[in-house]
Coordinates of C-alpha atoms and ligand atoms in Angstrom, one line a residue:
X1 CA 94.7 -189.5 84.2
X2 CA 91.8 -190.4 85.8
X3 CA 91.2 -189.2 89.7
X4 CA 88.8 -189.0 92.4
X5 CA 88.6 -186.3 94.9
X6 CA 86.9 -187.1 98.2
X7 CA 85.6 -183.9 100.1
X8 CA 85.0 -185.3 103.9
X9 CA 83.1 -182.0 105.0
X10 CA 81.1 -181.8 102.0
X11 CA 78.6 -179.6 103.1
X12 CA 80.4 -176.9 105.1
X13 CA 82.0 -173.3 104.4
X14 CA 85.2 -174.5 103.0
X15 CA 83.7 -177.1 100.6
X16 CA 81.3 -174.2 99.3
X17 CA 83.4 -171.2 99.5
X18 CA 86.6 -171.9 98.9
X19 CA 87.3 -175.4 97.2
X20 CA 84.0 -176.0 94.7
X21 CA 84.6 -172.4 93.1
X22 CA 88.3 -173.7 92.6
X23 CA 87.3 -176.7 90.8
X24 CA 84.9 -174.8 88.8
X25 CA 87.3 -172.6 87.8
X26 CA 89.3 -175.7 87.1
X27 CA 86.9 -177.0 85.2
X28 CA 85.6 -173.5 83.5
X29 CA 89.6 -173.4 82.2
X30 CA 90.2 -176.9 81.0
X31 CA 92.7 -178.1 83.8
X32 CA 90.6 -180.4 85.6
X33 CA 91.9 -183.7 83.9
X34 CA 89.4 -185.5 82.1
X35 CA 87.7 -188.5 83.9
X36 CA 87.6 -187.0 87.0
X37 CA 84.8 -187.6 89.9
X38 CA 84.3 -185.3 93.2
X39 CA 82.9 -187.2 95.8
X40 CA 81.4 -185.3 99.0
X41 CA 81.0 -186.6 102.2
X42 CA 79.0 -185.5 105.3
X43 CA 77.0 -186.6 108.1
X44 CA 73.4 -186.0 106.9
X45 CA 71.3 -188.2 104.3
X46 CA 71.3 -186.9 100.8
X47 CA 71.0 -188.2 97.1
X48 CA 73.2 -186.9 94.8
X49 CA 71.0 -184.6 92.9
X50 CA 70.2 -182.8 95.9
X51 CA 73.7 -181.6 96.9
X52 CA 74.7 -180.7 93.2
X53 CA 70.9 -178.5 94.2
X54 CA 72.3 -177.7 97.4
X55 CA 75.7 -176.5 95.8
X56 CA 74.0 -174.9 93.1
X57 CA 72.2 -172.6 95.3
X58 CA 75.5 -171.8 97.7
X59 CA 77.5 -170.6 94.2
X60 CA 75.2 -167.3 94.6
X61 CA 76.7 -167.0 97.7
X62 CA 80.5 -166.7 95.5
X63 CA 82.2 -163.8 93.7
X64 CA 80.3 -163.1 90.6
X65 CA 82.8 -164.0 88.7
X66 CA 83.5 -167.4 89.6
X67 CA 79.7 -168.3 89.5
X68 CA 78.9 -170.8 86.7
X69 CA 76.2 -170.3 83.9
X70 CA 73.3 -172.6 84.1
X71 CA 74.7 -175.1 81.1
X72 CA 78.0 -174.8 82.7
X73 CA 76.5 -175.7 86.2
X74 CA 74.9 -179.1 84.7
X75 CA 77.8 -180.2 83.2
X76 CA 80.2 -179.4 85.9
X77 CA 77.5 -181.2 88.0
X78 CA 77.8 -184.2 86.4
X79 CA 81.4 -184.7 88.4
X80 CA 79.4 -184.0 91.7
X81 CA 78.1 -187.3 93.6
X82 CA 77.5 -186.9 97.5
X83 CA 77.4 -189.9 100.2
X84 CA 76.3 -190.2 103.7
X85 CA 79.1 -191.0 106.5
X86 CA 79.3 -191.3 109.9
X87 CA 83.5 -190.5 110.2
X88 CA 83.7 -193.1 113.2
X89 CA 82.1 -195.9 111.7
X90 CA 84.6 -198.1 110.3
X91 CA 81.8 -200.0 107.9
X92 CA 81.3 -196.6 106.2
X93 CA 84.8 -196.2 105.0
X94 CA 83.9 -199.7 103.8
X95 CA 81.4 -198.6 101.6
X96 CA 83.7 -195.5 100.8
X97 CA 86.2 -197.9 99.6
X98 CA 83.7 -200.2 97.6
X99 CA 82.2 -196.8 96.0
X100 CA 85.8 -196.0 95.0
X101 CA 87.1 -199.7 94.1
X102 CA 84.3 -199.8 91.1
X103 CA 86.9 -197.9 89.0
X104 CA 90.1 -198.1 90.8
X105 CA 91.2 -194.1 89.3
X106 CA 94.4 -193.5 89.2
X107 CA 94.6 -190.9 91.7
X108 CA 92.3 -190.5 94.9
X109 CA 92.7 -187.6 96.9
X110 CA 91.4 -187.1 100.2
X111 CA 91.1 -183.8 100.9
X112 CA 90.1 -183.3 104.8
X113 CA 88.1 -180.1 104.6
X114 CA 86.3 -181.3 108.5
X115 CA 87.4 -179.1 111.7
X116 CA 90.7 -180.8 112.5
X117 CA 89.8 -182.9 115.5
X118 CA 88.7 -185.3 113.5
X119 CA 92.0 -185.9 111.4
X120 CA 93.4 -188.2 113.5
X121 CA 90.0 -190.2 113.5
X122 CA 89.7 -190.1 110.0
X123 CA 93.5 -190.9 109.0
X124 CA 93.4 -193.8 111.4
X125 CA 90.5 -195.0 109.4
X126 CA 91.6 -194.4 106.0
X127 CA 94.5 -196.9 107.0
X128 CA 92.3 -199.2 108.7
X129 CA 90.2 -199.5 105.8
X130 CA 93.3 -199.9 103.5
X131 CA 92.4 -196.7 102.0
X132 CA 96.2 -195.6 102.0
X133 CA 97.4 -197.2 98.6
X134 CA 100.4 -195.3 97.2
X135 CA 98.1 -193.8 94.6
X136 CA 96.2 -192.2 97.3
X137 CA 97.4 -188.4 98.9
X138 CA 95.7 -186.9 102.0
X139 CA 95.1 -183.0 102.1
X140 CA 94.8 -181.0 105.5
X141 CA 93.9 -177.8 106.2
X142 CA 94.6 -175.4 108.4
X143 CA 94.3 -175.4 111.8
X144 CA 97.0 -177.8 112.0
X145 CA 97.2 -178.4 115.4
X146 CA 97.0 -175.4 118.2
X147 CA 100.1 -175.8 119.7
X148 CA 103.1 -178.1 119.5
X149 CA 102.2 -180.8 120.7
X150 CA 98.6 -180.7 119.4
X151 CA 100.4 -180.8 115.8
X152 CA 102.7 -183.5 116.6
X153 CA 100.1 -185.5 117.6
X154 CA 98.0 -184.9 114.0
X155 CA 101.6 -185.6 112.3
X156 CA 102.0 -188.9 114.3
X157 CA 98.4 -189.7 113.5
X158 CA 98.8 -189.0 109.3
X159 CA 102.3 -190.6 109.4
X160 CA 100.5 -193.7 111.0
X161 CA 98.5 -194.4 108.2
X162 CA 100.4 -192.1 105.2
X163 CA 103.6 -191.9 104.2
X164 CA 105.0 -187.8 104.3
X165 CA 105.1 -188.0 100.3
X166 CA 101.3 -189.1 100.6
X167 CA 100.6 -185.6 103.4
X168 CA 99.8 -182.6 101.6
X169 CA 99.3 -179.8 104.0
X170 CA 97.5 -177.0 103.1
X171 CA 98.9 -173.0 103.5
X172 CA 96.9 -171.2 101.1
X173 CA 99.3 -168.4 101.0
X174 CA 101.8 -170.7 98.9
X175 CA 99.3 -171.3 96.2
X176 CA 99.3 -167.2 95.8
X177 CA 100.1 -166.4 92.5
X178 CA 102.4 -163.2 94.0
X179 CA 103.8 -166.0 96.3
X180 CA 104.9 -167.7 93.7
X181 CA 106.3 -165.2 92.0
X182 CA 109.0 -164.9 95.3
X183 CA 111.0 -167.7 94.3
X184 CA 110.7 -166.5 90.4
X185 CA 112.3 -163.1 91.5
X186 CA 115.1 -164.7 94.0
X187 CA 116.0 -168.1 92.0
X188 CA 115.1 -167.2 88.1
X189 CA 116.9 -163.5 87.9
X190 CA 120.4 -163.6 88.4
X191 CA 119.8 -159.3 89.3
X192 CA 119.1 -159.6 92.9
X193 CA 121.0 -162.3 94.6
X194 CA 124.0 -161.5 94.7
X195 CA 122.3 -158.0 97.2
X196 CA 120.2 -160.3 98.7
X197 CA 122.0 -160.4 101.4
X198 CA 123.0 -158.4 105.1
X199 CA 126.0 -156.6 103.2
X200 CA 123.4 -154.6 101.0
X201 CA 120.0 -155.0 103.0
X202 CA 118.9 -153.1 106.2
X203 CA 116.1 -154.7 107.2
X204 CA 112.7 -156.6 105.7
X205 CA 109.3 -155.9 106.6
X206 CA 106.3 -158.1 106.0
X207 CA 102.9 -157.5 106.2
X208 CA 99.8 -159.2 106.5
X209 CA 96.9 -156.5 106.6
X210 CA 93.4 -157.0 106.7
X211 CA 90.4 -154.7 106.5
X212 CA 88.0 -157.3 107.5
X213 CA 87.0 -158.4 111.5
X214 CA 86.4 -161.6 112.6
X215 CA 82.9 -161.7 111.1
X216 CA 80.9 -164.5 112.0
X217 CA 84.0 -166.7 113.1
X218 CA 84.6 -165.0 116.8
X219 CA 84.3 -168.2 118.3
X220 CA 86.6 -169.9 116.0
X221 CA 89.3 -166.4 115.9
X222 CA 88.5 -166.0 120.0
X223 CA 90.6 -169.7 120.7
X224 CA 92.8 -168.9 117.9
X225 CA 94.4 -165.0 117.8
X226 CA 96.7 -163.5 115.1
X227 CA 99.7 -165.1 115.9
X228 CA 98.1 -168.8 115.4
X229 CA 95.9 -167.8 113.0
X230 CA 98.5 -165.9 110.3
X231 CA 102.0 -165.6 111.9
X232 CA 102.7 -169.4 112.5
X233 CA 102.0 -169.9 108.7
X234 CA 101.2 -167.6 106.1
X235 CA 103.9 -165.0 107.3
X236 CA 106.6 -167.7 108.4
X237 CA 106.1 -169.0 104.9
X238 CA 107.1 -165.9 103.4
X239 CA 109.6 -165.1 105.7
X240 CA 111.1 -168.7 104.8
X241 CA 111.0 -168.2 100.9
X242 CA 112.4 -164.8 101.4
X243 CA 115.5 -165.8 103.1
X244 CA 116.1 -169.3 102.3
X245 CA 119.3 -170.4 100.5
X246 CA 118.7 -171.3 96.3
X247 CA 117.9 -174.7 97.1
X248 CA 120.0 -177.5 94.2
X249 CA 116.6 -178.2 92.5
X250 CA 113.2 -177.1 92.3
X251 CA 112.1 -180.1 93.7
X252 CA 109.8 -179.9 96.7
X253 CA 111.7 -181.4 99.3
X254 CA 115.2 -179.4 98.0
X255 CA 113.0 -176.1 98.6
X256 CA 111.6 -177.2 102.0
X257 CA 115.3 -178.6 103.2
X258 CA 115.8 -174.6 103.1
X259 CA 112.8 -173.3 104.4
X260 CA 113.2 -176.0 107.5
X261 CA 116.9 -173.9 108.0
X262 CA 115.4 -170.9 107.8
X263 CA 112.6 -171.9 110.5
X264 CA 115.6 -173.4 112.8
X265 CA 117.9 -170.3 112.4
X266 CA 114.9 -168.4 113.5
X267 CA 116.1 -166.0 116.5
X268 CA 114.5 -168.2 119.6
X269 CA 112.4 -165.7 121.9
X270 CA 113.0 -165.0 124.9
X271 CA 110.5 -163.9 127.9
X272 CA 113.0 -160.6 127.7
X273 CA 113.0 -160.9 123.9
X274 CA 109.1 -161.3 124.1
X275 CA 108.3 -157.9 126.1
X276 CA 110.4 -155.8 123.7
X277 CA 110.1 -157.4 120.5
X278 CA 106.7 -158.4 119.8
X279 CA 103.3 -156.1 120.2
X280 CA 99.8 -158.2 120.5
X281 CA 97.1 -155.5 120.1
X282 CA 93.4 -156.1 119.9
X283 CA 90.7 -153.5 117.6
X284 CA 88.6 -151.4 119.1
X285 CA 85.4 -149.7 117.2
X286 CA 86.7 -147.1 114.7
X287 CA 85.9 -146.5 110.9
X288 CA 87.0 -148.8 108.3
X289 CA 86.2 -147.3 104.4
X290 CA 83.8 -144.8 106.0
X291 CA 82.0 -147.3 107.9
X292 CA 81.6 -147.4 111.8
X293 CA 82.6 -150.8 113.0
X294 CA 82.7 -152.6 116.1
X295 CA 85.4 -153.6 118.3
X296 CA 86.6 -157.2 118.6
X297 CA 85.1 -157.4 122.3
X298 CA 81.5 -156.3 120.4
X299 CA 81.8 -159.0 117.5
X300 CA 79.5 -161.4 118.2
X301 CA 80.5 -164.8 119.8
X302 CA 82.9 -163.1 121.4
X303 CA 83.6 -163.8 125.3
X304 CA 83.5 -160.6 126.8
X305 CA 87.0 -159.9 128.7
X306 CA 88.4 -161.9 126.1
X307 CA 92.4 -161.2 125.9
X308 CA 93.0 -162.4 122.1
X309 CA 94.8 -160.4 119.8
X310 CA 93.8 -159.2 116.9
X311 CA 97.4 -157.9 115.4
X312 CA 100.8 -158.8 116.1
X313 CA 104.1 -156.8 115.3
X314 CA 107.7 -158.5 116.1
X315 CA 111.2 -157.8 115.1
X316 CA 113.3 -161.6 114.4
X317 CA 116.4 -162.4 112.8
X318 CA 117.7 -165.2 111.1
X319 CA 120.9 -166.2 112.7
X320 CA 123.3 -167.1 110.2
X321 CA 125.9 -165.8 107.5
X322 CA 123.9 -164.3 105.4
X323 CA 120.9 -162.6 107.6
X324 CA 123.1 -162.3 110.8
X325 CA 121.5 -158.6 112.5
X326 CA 119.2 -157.2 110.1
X327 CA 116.1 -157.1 111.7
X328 CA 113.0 -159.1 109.8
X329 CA 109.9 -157.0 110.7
X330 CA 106.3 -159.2 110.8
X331 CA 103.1 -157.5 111.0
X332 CA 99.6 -158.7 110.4
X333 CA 96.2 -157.9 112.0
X334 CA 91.9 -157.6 111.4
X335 CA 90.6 -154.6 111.2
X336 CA 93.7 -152.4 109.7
X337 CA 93.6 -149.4 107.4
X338 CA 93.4 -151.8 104.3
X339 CA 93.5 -155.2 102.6
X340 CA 97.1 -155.0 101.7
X341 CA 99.5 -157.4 101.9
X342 CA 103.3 -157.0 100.7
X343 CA 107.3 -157.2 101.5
X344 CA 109.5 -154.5 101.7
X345 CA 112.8 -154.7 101.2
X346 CA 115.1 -152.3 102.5
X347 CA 118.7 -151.6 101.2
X348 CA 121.6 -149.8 102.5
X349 CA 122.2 -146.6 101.8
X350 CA 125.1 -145.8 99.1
X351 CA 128.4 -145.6 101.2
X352 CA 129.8 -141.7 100.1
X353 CA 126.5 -139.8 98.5
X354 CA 128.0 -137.4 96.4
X355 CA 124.7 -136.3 95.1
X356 CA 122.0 -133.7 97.0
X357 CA 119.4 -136.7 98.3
X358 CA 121.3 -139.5 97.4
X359 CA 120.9 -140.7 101.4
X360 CA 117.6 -142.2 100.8
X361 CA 118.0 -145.9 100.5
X362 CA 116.9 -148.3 97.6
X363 CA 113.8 -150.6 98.2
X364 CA 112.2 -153.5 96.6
X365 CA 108.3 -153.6 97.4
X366 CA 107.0 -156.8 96.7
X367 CA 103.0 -156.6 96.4
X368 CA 101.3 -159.3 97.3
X369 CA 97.9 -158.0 97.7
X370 CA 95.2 -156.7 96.8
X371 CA 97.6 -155.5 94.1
X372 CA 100.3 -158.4 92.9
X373 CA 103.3 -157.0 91.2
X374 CA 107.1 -155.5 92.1
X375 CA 107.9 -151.5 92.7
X376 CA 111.9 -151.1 92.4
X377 CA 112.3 -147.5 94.3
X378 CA 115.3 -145.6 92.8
X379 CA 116.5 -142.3 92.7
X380 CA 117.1 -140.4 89.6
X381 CA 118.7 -136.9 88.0
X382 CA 115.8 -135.0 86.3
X383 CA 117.8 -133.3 84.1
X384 CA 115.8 -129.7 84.9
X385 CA 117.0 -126.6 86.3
X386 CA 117.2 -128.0 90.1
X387 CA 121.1 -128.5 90.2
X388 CA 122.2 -132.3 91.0
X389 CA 119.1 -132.8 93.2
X390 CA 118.0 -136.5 93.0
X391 CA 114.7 -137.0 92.9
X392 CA 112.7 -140.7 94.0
X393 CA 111.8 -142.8 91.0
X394 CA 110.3 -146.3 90.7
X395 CA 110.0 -149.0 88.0
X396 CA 106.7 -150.7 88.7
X397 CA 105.4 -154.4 87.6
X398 CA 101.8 -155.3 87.2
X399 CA 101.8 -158.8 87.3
X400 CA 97.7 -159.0 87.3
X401 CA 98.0 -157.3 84.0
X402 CA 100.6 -158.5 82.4
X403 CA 99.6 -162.6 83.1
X404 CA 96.0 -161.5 83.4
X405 CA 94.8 -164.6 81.0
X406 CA 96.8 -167.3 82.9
X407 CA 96.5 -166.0 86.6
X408 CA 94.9 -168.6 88.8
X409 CA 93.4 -168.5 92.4
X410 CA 95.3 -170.0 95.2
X411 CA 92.8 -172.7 96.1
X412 CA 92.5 -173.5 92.0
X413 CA 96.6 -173.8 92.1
X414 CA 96.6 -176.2 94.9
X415 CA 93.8 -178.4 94.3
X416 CA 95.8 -179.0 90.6
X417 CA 98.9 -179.7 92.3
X418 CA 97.5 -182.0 94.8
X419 CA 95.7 -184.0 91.9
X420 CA 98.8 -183.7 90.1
X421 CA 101.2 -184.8 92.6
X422 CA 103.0 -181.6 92.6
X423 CA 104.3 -180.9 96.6
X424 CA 106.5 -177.6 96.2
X425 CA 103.3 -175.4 97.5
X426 CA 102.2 -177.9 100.4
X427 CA 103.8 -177.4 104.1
X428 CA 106.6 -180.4 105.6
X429 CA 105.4 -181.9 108.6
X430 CA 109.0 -180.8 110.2
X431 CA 108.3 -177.1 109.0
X432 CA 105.4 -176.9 110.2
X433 CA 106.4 -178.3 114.3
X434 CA 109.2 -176.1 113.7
X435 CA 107.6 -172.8 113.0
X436 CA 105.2 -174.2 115.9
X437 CA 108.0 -174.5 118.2
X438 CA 109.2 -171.4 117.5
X439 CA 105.9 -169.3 118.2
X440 CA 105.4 -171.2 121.6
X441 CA 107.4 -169.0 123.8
X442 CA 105.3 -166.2 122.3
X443 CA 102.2 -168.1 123.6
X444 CA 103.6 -168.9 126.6
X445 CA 105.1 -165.7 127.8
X446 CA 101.6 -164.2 126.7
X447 CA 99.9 -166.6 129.1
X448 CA 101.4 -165.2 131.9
X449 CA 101.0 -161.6 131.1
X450 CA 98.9 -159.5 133.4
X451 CA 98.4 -156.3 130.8
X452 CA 95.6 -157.1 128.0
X453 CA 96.3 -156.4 124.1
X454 CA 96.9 -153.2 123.6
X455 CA 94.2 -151.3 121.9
X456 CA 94.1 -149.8 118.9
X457 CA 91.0 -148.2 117.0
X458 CA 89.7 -150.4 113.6
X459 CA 91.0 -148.5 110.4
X460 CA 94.2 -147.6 111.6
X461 CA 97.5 -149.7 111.3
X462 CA 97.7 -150.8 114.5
X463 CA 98.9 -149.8 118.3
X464 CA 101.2 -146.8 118.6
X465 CA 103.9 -150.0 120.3
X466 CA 104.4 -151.4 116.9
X467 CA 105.8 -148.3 115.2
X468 CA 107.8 -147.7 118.8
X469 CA 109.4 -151.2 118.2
X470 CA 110.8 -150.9 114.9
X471 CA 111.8 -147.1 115.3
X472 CA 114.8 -148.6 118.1
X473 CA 116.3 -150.4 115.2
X474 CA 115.8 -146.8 113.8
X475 CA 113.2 -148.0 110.9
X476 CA 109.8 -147.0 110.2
X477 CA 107.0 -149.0 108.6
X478 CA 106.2 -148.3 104.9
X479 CA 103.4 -146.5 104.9
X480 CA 105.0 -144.2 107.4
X481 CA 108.1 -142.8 105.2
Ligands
LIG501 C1 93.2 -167.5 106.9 C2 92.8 -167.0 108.3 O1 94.2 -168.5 107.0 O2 93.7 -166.5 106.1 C3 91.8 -165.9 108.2 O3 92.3 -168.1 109.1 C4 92.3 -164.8 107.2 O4 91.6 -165.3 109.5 C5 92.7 -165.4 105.9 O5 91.3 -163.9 107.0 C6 93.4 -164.4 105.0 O6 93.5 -164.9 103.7 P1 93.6 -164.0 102.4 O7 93.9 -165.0 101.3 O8 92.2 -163.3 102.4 O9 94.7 -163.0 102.7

């Protein structure tokens, strides 16, 4: 199958950082298909032996591992070809169109790695231009919109000239091989459902956790904040795949049907519901691995006085038969104790103990990152001198070592699908307004807030609030057992 992948925003951070190590690992593993051309795109004049230089040179810049050897660089370059566009000029999607018509390929993939302003220039275009055929797909990234109505408008400007089978939006999280791995352990084990459920489960917590700041992108974060920026996506998604019903098929609109229910049966907030159920906190200069840091309001293009957050904690439920009251615990934030992202799912206690410790609930930890794998918590007779005494056992899955060989980045996964045609990892319009519709009263009631973020130092897990908010449903977070 032959394709071409167009890169509009061929010469910035995503393009080098993210999407050309994918392809080279692609490539490096055999799963690019054969006959395939990647065609970048950006404003300024260049040949196209000065961007494979140009990319050559930015692969130094990439984990060690994914950087190519020199005769694996030239022949990977050989895919590489670059061309000059203005995205406003209709004449240049012209000569786009005349550059891809000498071979007609039987794929084209538009992948719109440019800051998302421009998407609805740049779909109306591609339409204009008749660069909408049904063998061509269109890939966003995230931001999708910044708000409602912002991401309404970038839907109604992709459905104008693409078809929502054509739409491929991007949520990296999805092409996470522990992501994956959910729907394995829910829809491909028969062990689990039939618990999965509010008869057998207390309460879920997720969490998003990163060590990192805002680095070099506190303009970008500063407009953006935690709850844009991971809870509107990447934690919604796993919240969705976590409680969704088995869809009939594993097709990708009979697995998003149930992550859209999900999304609607999403408790709505509240201004109430807001005060006491969600905790916006923003770092302030602590130690993170042994190293002073600065706080968010330091970091540079950062507005001093700004008011973003930097974490987020809320409590949600999903309203219906099987979810109705237990609590769904979110967390995610910069600057936290640890890169570490995972589930835990908490079960009921057993109903009568009849053993010495036998109170202390089941749990399934789902591990997401930096390790990927599955800890089932248990408890357990020892069988030594200590009576009937249970003691806290786990069975533990290493998924990194037991698929080591085959395990694929997130990025690598989803550019492969969206050659392929594969949708199951790529976001629904509808989901995505709906998960936007739900965070808005969030926004909203935050915009009207006197009292700033609360603070909490870098290298810790956050303000004091979020542990305050989870203990009234009488829980504690993971780390704190
Ligand atoms: C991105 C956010 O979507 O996800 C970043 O914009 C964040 O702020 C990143 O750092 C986290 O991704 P990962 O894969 O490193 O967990």
């Amino acid at each position: 199958m032959s394709f071409d992948l167009v890169l509009f925003g061929g010469t910035g951070d995503l393009t080098w950082r993210k999407l050309m190590p994918a392809l080279f690992q692609a490539f490096r593993h055999g799963k690019l298909p054969p006959g395939g051309r990647i065609l970048a795109v950006a404003r300024d004049p260049r040949t196209d032996a000065d961007y494979r230089a140009f990319i050559k040179e930015r692969f130094a810049e990439v984990d060690p591992a994914k950087q190519p050897t020199e005769e694996e660089f030239t022949r990977f370059a050989a895919l590489l070809h670059y061309r000059r566009m203005d995205l406003s000029q209709p004449g240049d999607y012209a000569g786009l169109k005349a550059w891809l018509d000498e071979r007609r390929a039987d794929t084209v993939v538009m992948f719109l790695a440019t800051a998302p302003h421009l998407f609805p220039v740049v779909c109306a275009q591609l339409g204009m231009s008749g660069l909408n055929g049904p063998q061509v797909r269109v890939v966003l990234e995230k931001p999708l919109g910044h708000d409602l109505a912002s991401a309404q408008e970038i839907n109604h400007a992709v459905a104008s000239a693409f078809s929502e089978h054509q739409a491929l939006r991007i949520d990296h999280y999805l092409g996470k091989p522990a992501v994956q791995n959910l729907s394995a352990l829910r829809f491909g084990n028969a062990l689990f459902e039939p618990l999965w459920r509010r008869e057998s489960i207390a309460n879920i917590q997720i969490t998003i956790a990163e060590a990192l700041g805002v680095g070099s992108r506190g303009d970008f974060y500063d407009g953006t904040g935690a709850l844009r920026d991971m809870v509107q996506n990447h934690a919604l998604q796993l919240l969705t795949m976590l409680a969704m019903e088995p869809p009939p098929t594993n097709d990708a609109d009979a697995i998003r049907d149930e992550k859209l229910k999900v999304l609607k049966s999403l408790k709505p907030f509240t201004p109430e519901a807001v005060a006491r159920d969600v905790v916006r906190g923003q770092y302030k200069a602590g130690t993170v691995d042994g190293v002073s840091v600065p706080g968010y309001l330091e970091e540079k293009k950062v507005p001093r006085g700004s008011t973003t957050e930097t974490f987020v904690a809320l409590r949600t439920e999903v309203q219906n038969w099987r979810w109705a009251g237990v609590p769904f615990f979110l967390r995610t934030g910069k600057r936290l104790a640890a890169r570490h992202a995972q589930i835990v799912v908490n079960f009921r206690p057993v109903p009568h103990p009849i053993f010495p410790g036998s109170a202390r609930a089941n749990k399934l930890v789902i591990k997401l990152q930096p390790e990927d794998g599955l800890e089932l918590h248990l408890l357990a007779a020892k069988g030594s001198d200590q009576g009937e005494m249970l003691s806290p056992v786990f069975l533990d899955l290493d998924f990194d070592k037991a698929f080591a060989a085959e395990r694929v980045g997130a990025y690598e996964r989803l550019l492969m699908d969206a050659i392929a045609g594969r949708l199951n990892l790529f976001v629904r319009s509808d989901e995505q307004e709906q998960a936007w519709r739900w965070v808005e009263p969030v926004l909203h009631a935050w915009s009207q807030d006197p009292h700033p973020p609360r603070p909490y130092a870098a290298g810790t897990w956050g303000p004091p609030a979020a542990s305050a908010m989870i203990a009234r449903d009488g829980c504690v977070w993971d780390e704190e057992q």
